[in-house]
mmCIF file of C-alpha atoms in Angstrom:
data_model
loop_
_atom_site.group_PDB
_atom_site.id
_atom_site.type_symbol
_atom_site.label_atom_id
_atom_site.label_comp_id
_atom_site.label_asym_id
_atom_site.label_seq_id
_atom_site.Cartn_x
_atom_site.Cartn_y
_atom_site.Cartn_z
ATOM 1 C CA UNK A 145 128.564 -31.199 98.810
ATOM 2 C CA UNK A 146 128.378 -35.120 98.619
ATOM 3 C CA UNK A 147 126.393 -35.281 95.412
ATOM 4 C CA UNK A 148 128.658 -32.210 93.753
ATOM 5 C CA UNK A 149 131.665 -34.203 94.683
ATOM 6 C CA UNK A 150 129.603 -37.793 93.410
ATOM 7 C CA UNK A 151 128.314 -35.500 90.229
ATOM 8 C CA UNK A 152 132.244 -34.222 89.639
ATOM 9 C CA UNK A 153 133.670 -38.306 89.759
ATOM 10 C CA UNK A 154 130.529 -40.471 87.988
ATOM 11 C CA UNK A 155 129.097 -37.024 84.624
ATOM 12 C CA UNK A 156 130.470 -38.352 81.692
ATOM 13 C CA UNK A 157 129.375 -35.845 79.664
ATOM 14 C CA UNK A 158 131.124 -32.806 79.311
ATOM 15 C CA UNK A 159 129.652 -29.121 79.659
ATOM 16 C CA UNK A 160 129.080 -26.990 76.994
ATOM 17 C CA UNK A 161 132.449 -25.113 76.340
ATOM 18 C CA UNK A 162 130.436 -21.709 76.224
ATOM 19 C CA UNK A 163 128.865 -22.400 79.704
ATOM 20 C CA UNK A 164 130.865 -19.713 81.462
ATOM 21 C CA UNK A 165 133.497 -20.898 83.988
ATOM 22 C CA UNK A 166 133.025 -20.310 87.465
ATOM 23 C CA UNK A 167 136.114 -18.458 89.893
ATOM 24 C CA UNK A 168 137.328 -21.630 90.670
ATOM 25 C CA UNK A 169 137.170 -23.107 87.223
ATOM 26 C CA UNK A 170 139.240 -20.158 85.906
ATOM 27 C CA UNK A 171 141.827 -20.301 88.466
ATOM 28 C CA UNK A 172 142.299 -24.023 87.616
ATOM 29 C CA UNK A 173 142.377 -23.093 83.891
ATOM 30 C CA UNK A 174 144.900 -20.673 84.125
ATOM 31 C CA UNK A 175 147.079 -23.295 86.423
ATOM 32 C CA UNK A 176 146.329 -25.808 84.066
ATOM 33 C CA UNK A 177 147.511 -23.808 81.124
ATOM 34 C CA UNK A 178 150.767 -22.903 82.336
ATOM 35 C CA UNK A 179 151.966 -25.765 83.876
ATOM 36 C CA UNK A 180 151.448 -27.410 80.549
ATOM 37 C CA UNK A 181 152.146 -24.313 78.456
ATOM 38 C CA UNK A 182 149.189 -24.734 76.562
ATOM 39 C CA UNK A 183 147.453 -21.617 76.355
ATOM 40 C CA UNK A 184 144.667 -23.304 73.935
ATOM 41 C CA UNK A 185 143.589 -25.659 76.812
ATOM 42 C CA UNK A 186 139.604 -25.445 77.502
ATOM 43 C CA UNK A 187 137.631 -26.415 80.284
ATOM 44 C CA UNK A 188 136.982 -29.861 79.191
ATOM 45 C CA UNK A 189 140.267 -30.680 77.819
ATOM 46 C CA UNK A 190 141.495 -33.909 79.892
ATOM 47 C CA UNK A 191 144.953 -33.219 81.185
ATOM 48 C CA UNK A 192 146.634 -35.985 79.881
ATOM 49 C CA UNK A 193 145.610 -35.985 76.315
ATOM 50 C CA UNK A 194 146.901 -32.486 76.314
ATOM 51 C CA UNK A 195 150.526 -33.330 77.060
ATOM 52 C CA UNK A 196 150.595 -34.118 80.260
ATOM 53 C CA UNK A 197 152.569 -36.862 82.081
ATOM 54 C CA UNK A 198 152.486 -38.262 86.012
ATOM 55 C CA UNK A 199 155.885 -35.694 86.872
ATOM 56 C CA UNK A 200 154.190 -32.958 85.500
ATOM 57 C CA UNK A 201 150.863 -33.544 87.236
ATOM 58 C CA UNK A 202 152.710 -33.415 90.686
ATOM 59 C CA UNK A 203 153.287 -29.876 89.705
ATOM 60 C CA UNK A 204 150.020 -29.086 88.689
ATOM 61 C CA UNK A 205 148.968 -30.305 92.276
ATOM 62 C CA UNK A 206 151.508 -28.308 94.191
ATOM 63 C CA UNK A 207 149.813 -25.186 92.424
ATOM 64 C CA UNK A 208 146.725 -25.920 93.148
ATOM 65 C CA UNK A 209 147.442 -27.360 96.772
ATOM 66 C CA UNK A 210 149.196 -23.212 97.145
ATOM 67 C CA UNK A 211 146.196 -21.613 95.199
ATOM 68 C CA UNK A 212 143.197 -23.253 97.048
ATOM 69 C CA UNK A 213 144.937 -24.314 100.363
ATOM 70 C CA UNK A 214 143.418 -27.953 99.486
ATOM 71 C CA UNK A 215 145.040 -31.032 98.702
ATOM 72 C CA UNK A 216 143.983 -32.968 95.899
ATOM 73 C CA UNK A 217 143.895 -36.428 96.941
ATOM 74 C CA UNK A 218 145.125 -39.183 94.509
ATOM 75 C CA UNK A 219 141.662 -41.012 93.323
ATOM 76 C CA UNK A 220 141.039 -38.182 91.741
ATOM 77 C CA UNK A 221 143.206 -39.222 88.678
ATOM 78 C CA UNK A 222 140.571 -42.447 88.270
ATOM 79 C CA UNK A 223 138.328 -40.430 86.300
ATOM 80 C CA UNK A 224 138.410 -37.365 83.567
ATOM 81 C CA UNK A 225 141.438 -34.932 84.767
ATOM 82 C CA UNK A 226 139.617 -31.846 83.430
ATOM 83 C CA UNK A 227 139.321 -28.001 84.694
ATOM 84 C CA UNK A 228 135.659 -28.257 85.497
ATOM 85 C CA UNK A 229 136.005 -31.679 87.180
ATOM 86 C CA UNK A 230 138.723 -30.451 89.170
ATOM 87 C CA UNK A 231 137.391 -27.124 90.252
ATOM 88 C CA UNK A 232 134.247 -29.405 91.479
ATOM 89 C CA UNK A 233 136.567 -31.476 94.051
ATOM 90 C CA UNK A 234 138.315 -28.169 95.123
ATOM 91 C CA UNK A 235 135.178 -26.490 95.897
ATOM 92 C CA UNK A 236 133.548 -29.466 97.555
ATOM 93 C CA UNK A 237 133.835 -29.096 101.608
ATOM 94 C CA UNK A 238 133.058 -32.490 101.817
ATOM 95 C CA UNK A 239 135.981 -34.876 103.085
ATOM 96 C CA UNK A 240 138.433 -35.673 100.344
ATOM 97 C CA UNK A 241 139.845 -38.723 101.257
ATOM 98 C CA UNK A 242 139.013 -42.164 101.700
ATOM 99 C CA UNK A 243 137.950 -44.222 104.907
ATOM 100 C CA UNK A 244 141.495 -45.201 105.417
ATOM 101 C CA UNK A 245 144.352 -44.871 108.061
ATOM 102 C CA UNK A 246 146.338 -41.643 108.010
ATOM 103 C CA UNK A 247 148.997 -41.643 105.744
ATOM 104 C CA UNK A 248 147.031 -44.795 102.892
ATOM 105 C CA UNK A 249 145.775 -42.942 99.801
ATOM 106 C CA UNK A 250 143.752 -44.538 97.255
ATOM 107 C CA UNK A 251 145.318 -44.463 94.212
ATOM 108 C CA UNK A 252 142.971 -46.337 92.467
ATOM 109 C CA UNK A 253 139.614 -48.339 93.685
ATOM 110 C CA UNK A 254 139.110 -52.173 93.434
ATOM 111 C CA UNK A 255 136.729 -55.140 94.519
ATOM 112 C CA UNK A 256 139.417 -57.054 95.262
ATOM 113 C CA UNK A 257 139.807 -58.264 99.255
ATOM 114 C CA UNK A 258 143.408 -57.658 98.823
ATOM 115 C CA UNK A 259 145.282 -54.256 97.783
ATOM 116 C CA UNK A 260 148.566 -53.930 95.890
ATOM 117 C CA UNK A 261 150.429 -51.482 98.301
ATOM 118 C CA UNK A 262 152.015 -48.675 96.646
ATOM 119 C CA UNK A 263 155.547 -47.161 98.636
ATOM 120 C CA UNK A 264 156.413 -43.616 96.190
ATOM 121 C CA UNK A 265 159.828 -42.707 95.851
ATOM 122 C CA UNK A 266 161.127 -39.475 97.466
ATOM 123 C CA UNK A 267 159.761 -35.879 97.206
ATOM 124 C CA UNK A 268 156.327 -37.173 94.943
ATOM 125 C CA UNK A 269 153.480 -37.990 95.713
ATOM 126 C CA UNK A 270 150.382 -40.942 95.137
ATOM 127 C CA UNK A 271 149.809 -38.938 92.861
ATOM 128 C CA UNK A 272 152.546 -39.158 90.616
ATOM 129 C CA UNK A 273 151.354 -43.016 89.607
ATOM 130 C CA UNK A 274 147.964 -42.166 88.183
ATOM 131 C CA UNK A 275 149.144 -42.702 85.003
ATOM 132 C CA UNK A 276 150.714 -46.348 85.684
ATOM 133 C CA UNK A 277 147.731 -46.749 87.917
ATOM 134 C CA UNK A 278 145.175 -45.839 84.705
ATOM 135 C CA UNK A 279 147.029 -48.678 82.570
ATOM 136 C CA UNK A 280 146.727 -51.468 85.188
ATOM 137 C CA UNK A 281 144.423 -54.524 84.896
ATOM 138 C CA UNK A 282 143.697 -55.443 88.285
ATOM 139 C CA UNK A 283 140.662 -56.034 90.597
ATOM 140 C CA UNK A 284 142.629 -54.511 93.433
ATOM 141 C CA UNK A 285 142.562 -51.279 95.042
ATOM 142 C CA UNK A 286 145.586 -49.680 94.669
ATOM 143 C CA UNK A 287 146.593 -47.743 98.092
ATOM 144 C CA UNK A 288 149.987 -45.600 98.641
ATOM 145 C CA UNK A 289 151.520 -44.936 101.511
ATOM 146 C CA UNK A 290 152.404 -41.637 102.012
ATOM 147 C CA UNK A 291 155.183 -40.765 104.265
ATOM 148 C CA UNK A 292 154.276 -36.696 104.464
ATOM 149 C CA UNK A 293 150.736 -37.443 105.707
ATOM 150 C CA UNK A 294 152.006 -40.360 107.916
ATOM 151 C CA UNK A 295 152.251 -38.089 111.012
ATOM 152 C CA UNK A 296 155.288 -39.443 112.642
ATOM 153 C CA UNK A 297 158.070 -37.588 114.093
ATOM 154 C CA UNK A 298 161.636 -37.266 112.784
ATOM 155 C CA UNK A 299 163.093 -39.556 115.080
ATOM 156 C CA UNK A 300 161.009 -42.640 113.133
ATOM 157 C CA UNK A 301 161.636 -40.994 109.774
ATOM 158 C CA UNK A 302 165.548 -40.978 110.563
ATOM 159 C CA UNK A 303 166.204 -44.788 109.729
ATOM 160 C CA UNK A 304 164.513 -46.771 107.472
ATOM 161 C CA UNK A 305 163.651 -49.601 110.040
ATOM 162 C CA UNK A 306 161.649 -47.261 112.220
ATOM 163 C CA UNK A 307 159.618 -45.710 108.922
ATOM 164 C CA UNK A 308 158.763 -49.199 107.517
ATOM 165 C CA UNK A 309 157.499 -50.113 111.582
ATOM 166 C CA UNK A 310 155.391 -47.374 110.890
ATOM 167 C CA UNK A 311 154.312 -48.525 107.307
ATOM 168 C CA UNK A 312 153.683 -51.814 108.263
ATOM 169 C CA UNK A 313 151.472 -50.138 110.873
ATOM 170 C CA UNK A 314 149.549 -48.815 108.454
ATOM 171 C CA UNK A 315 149.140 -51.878 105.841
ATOM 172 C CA UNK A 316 147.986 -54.118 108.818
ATOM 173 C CA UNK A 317 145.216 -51.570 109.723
ATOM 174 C CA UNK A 318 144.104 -52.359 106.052
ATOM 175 C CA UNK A 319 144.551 -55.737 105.797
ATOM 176 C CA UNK A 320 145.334 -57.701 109.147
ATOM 177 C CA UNK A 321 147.111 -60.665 107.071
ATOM 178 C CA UNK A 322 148.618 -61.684 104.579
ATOM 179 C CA UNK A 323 149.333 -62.775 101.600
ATOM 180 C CA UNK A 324 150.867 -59.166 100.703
ATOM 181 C CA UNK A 325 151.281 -57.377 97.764
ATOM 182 C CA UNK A 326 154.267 -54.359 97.350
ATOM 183 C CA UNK A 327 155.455 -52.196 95.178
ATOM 184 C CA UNK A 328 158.236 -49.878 95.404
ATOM 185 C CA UNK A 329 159.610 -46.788 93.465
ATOM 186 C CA UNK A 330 163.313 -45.490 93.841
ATOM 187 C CA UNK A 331 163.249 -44.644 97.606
ATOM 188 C CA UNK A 332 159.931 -46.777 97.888
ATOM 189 C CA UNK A 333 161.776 -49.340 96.537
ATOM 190 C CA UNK A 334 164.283 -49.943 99.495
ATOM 191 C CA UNK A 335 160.803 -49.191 101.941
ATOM 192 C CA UNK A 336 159.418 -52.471 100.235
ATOM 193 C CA UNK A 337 162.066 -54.800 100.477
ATOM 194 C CA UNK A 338 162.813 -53.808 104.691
ATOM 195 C CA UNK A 339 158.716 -54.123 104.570
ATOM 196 C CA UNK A 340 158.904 -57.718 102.820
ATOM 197 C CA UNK A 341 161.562 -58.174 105.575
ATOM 198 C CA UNK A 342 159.479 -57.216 108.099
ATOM 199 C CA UNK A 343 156.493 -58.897 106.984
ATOM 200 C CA UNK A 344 158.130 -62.376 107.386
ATOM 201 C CA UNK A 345 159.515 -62.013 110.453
ATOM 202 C CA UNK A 346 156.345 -61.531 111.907
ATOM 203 C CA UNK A 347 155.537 -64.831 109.946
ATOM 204 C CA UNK A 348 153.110 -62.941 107.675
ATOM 205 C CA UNK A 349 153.471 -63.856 103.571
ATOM 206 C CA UNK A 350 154.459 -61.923 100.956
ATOM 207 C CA UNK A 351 153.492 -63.038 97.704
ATOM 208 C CA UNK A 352 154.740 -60.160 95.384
ATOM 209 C CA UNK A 353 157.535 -57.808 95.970
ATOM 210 C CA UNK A 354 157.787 -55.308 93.107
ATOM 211 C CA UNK A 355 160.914 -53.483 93.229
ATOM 212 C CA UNK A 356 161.065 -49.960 90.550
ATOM 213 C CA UNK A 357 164.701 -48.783 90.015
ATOM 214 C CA UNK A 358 165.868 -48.817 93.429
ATOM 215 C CA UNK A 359 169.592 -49.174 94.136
ATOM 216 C CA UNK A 360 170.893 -51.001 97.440
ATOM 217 C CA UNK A 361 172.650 -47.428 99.408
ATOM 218 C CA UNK A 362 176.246 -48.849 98.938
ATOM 219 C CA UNK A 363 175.428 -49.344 95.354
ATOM 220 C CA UNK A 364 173.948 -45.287 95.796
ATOM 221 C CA UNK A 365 177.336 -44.089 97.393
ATOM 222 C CA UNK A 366 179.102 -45.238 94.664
ATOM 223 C CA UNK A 367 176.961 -43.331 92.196
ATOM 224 C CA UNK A 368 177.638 -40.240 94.733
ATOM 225 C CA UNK A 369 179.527 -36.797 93.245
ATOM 226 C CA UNK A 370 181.397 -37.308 90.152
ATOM 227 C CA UNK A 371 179.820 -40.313 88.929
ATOM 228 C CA UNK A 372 176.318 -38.952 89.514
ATOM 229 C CA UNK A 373 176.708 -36.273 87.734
ATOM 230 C CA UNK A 374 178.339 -38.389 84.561
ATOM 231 C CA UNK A 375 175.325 -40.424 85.248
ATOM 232 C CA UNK A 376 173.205 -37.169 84.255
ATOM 233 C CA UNK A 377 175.328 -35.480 81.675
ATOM 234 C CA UNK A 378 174.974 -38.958 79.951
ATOM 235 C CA UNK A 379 171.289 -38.661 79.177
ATOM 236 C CA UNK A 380 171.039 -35.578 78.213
ATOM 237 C CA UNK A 381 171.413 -33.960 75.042
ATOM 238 C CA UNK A 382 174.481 -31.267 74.174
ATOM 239 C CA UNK A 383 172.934 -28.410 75.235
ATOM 240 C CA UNK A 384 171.133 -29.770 78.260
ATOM 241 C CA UNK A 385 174.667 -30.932 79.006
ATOM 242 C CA UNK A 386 176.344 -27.325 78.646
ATOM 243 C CA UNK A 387 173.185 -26.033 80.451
ATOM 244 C CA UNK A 388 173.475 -28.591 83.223
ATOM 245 C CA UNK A 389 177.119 -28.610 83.789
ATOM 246 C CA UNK A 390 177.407 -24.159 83.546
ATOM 247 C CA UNK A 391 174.666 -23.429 85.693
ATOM 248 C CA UNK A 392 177.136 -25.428 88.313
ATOM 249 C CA UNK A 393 179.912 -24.147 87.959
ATOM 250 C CA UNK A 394 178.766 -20.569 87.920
ATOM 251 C CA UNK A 395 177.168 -21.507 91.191
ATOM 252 C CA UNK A 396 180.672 -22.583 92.712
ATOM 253 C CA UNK A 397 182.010 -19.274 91.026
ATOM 254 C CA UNK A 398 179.724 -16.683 91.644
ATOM 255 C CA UNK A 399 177.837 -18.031 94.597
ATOM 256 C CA UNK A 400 175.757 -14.992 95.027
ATOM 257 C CA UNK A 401 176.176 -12.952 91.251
ATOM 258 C CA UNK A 402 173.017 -11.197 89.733
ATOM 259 C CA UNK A 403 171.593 -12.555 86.495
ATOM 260 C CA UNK A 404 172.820 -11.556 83.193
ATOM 261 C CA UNK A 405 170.679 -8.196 83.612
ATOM 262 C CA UNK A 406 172.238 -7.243 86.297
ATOM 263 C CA UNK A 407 169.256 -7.253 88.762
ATOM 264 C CA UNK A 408 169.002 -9.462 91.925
ATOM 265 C CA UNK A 409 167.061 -12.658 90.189
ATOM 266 C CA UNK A 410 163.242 -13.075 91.531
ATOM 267 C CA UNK A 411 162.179 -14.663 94.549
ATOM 268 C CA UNK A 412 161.484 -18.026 94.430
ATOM 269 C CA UNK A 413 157.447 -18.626 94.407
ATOM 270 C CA UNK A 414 156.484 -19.328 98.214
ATOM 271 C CA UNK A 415 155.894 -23.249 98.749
ATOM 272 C CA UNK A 416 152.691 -24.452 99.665
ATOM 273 C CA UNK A 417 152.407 -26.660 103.087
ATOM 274 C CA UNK A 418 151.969 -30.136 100.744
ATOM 275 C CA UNK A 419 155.751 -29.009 99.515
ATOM 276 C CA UNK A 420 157.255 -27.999 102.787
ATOM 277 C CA UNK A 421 155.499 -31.664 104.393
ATOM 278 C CA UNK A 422 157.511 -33.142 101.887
ATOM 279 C CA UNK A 423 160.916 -31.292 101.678
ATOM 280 C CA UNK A 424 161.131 -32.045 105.521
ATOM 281 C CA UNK A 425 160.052 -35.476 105.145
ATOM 282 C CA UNK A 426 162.881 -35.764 102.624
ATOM 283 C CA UNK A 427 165.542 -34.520 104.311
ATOM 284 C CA UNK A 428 165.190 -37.072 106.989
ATOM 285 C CA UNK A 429 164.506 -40.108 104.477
ATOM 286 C CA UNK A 430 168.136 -39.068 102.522
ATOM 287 C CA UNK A 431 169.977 -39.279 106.214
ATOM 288 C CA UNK A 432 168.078 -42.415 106.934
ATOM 289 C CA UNK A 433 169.329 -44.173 103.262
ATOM 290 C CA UNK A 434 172.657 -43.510 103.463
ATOM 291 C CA UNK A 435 172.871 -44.692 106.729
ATOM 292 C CA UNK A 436 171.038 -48.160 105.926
ATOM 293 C CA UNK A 437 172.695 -51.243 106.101
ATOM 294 C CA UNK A 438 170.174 -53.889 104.553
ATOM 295 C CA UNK A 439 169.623 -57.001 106.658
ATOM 296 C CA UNK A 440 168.872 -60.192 104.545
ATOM 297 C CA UNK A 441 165.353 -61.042 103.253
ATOM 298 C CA UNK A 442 164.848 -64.742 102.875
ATOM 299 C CA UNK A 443 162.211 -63.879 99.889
ATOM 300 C CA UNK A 444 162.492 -63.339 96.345
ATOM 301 C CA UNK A 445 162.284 -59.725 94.796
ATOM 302 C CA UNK A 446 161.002 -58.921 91.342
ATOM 303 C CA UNK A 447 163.302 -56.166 90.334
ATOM 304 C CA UNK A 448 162.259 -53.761 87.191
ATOM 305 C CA UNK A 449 165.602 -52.163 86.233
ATOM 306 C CA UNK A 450 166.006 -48.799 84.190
ATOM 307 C CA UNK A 451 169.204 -49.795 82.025
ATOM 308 C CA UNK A 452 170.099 -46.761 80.413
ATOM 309 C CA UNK A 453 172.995 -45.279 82.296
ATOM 310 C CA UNK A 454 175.583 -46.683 79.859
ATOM 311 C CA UNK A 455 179.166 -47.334 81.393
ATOM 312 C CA UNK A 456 177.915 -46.900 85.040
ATOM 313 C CA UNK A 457 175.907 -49.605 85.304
ATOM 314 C CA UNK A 458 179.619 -51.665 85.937
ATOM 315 C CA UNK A 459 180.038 -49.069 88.804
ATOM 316 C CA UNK A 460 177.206 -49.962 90.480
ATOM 317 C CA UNK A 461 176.795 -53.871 89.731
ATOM 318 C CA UNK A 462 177.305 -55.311 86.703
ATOM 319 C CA UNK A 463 175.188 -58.745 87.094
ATOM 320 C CA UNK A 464 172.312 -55.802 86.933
ATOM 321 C CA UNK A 465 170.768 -56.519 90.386
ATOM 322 C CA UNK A 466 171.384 -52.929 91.384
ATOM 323 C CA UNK A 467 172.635 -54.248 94.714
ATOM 324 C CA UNK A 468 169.843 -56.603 95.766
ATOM 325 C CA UNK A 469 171.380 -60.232 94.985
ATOM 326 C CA UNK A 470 173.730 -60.512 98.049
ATOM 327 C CA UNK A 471 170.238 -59.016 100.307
ATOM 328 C CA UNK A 472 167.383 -61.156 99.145
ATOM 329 C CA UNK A 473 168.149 -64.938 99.273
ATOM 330 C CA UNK A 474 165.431 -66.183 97.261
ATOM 331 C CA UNK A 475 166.589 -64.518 94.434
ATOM 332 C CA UNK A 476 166.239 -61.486 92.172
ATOM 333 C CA UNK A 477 163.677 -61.633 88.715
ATOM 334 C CA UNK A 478 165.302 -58.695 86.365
ATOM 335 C CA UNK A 479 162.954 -56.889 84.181
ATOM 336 C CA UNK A 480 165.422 -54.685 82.250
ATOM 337 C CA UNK A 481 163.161 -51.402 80.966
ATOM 338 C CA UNK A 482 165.823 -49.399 78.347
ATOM 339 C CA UNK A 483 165.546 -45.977 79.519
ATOM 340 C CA UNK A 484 166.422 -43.856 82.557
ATOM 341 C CA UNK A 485 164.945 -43.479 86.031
ATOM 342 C CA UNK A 486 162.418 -40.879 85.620
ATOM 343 C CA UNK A 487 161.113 -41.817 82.475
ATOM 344 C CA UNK A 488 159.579 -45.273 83.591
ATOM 345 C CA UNK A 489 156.462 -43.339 84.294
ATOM 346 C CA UNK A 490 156.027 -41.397 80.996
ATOM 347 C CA UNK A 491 155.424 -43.195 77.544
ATOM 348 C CA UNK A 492 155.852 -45.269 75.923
ATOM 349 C CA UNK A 493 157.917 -46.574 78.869
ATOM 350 C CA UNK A 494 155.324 -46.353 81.334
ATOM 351 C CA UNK A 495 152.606 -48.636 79.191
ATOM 352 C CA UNK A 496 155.160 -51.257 78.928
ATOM 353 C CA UNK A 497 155.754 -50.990 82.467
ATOM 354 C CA UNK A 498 152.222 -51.800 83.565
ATOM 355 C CA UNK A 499 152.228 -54.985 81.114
ATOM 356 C CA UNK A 500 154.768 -56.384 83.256
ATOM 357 C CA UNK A 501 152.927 -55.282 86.727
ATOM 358 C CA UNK A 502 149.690 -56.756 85.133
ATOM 359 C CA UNK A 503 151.153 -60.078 84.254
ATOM 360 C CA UNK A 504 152.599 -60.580 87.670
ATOM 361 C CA UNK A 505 149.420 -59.512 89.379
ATOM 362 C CA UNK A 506 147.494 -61.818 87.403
ATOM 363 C CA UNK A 507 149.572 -65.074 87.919
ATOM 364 C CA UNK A 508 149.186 -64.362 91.735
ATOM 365 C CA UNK A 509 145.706 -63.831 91.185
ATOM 366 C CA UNK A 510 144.348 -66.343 89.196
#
């Protein structure tokens, strides 16, 4: 199993499309094919050159995950994302995962002494940065911290200073001091800078703190109902809009109405145990947000800023800190990105986006 799942990571060269395709190759095939409604997608076709993107390979992995009862762990995406390559990892029943604490996923490997640590946002995965991750220029290992595979009970997962203990926990079984490297999408985002926090009250150094379009909670409750949903009307086009805006208000009307064929809707597809880890995990993390009061961090944060909300951006602060100048003392860097939250991570945004990680890695680093 340890040289098929060596053989599946290091062959470069690609079989013969007419070699026929195992079980598990056509199970991954078809999986592959409709989650990127490509029906012309072969066995050797790398996932990404065939349309897709980092959100769309999270659901790629949650069909797998339900089909083979396996998860996929996030190194995977440092190599060819193909069927056969896949199918190779999925039928390995060698270990998966990396020598590493429970809960740190390797993103992407490194020589470097020191990682970049890697906080995802709410209900994704590591996975979800492999395409970031492919673009960056760095000697370090890139490991995420994963909150579903942290194994902790609700009760830490219920405020954000009792998940980032827990974090921490986890970093310092990695490396035992500093100088440390974070970054932080969305959710992650407000995990990094209480983890910066942390860090340096425990005298330990932080030398970059990499902050991806996350908004201080106050700034969040004032984006809350009617304004968030301006927020999403606003990006979309006119009949994403009318699609967005009547699918809720039939749901206020007609709560429990049949679909326009008159026959009870189908069920929904049952979730695998990757989703239901991380639908619980998120339920607690929401609670935990909107109940955090920020304490001041004494460092400086660099923040990269989706600026395409239009008018709301004055609702939530207008000098375009999202929040964070009145929390970190040392000040707030602004790298304004012009386009919306999700999109950081698909292109052309999300090439841009590792520029600016690379050139901050590599002043710290040289």
């Amino acid at each position: 199993d340890l040289v098929a799942l060596e053989n599946a990571n290091n062959d470069s060269t690609p079989a013969s499309v007419d070699t026929p395709l195992s079980s598990a190759e056509s199970r991954v095939l078809g999986i592959m094919r409709d989650v990127l409604r490509h029906g012309d997608l072969g066995p050797d076709d790398d996932f990404f050159e065939m349309g897709g993107d980092s959100l769309l390979s999270i659901t790629l992995m949650f069909r797998l995950d339900s089909e083979f009862g396996r998860e996929l762990p996030a190194h995977v995406m440092d190599g060819a994302f193909t069927v056969r390559r896949l199918a190779a990892i999925l039928e390995s029943t060698s270990a998966l995962r990396a020598t590493y604490p429970t809960g740190v996923t390797v993103v992407k490997g490194g020589t470097a002494d020191r990682p970049l640590f890697w906080l995802p946002g709410l209900e994704s995965t590591a996975i979800q940065f492999s395409t970031l991750a492919a673009k960056m220029q760095t000697h370090r290992p890139i490991l995420a911290i994963e909150l579903h595979n942290l194994q902790v009970g609700p009760s830490v997962l219920e405020s954000i200073e009792g998940t980032v203990e827990a974090v921490v926990e986890r970093m310092r079984q990695v490396q035992p001091v500093g100088p440390y490297a974070i970054l932080g999408y969305s959710f992650g985002g407000n995990l990094a800078v209480e983890v910066a926090r942390q860090l340096t009250a425990n005298n330990q150094t932080v030398e970059l703190a990499i902050i991806l379009d996350a908004y201080v909670p106050a700034s969040l409750r004032r984006l809350s109902g009617l304004r968030l949903h301006s927020r999403n009307i606003a990006r979309q086009t006119l009949r994403e809009s009318y699609a967005y805006i009547s699918s809720r208000m039939r749901r206020r009307l007609f709560p429990r109405s049949p679909n326009s064929l008159g026959t009870d809707p189908a069920p929904p597809l049952p979730k695998s145990d990757l989703e239901l880890r991380i639908a619980e995990v998120t339920k607690h993390c929401i609670r935990a947000l909107y109940a955090h009061r920020p304490n001041a961090f004494a460092g400086r944060i660099v923040l990269v800023s989706a600026i395409d909300i239009g008018f709301l951006m004055e609702v939530t602060d207008s000098s375009g800190a999202c929040g964070w100048g009145s929390i970190c003392k040392g000040g707030v860097d602004i790298i304004p990105m012009r386009c919306h939250h999700l999109d950081l991570l698909k292109e052309p945004h999300v090439t841009d986006l590792a520029g600016h990680i690379n050139e901050l890695l590599n002043a710290i680093d040289a």
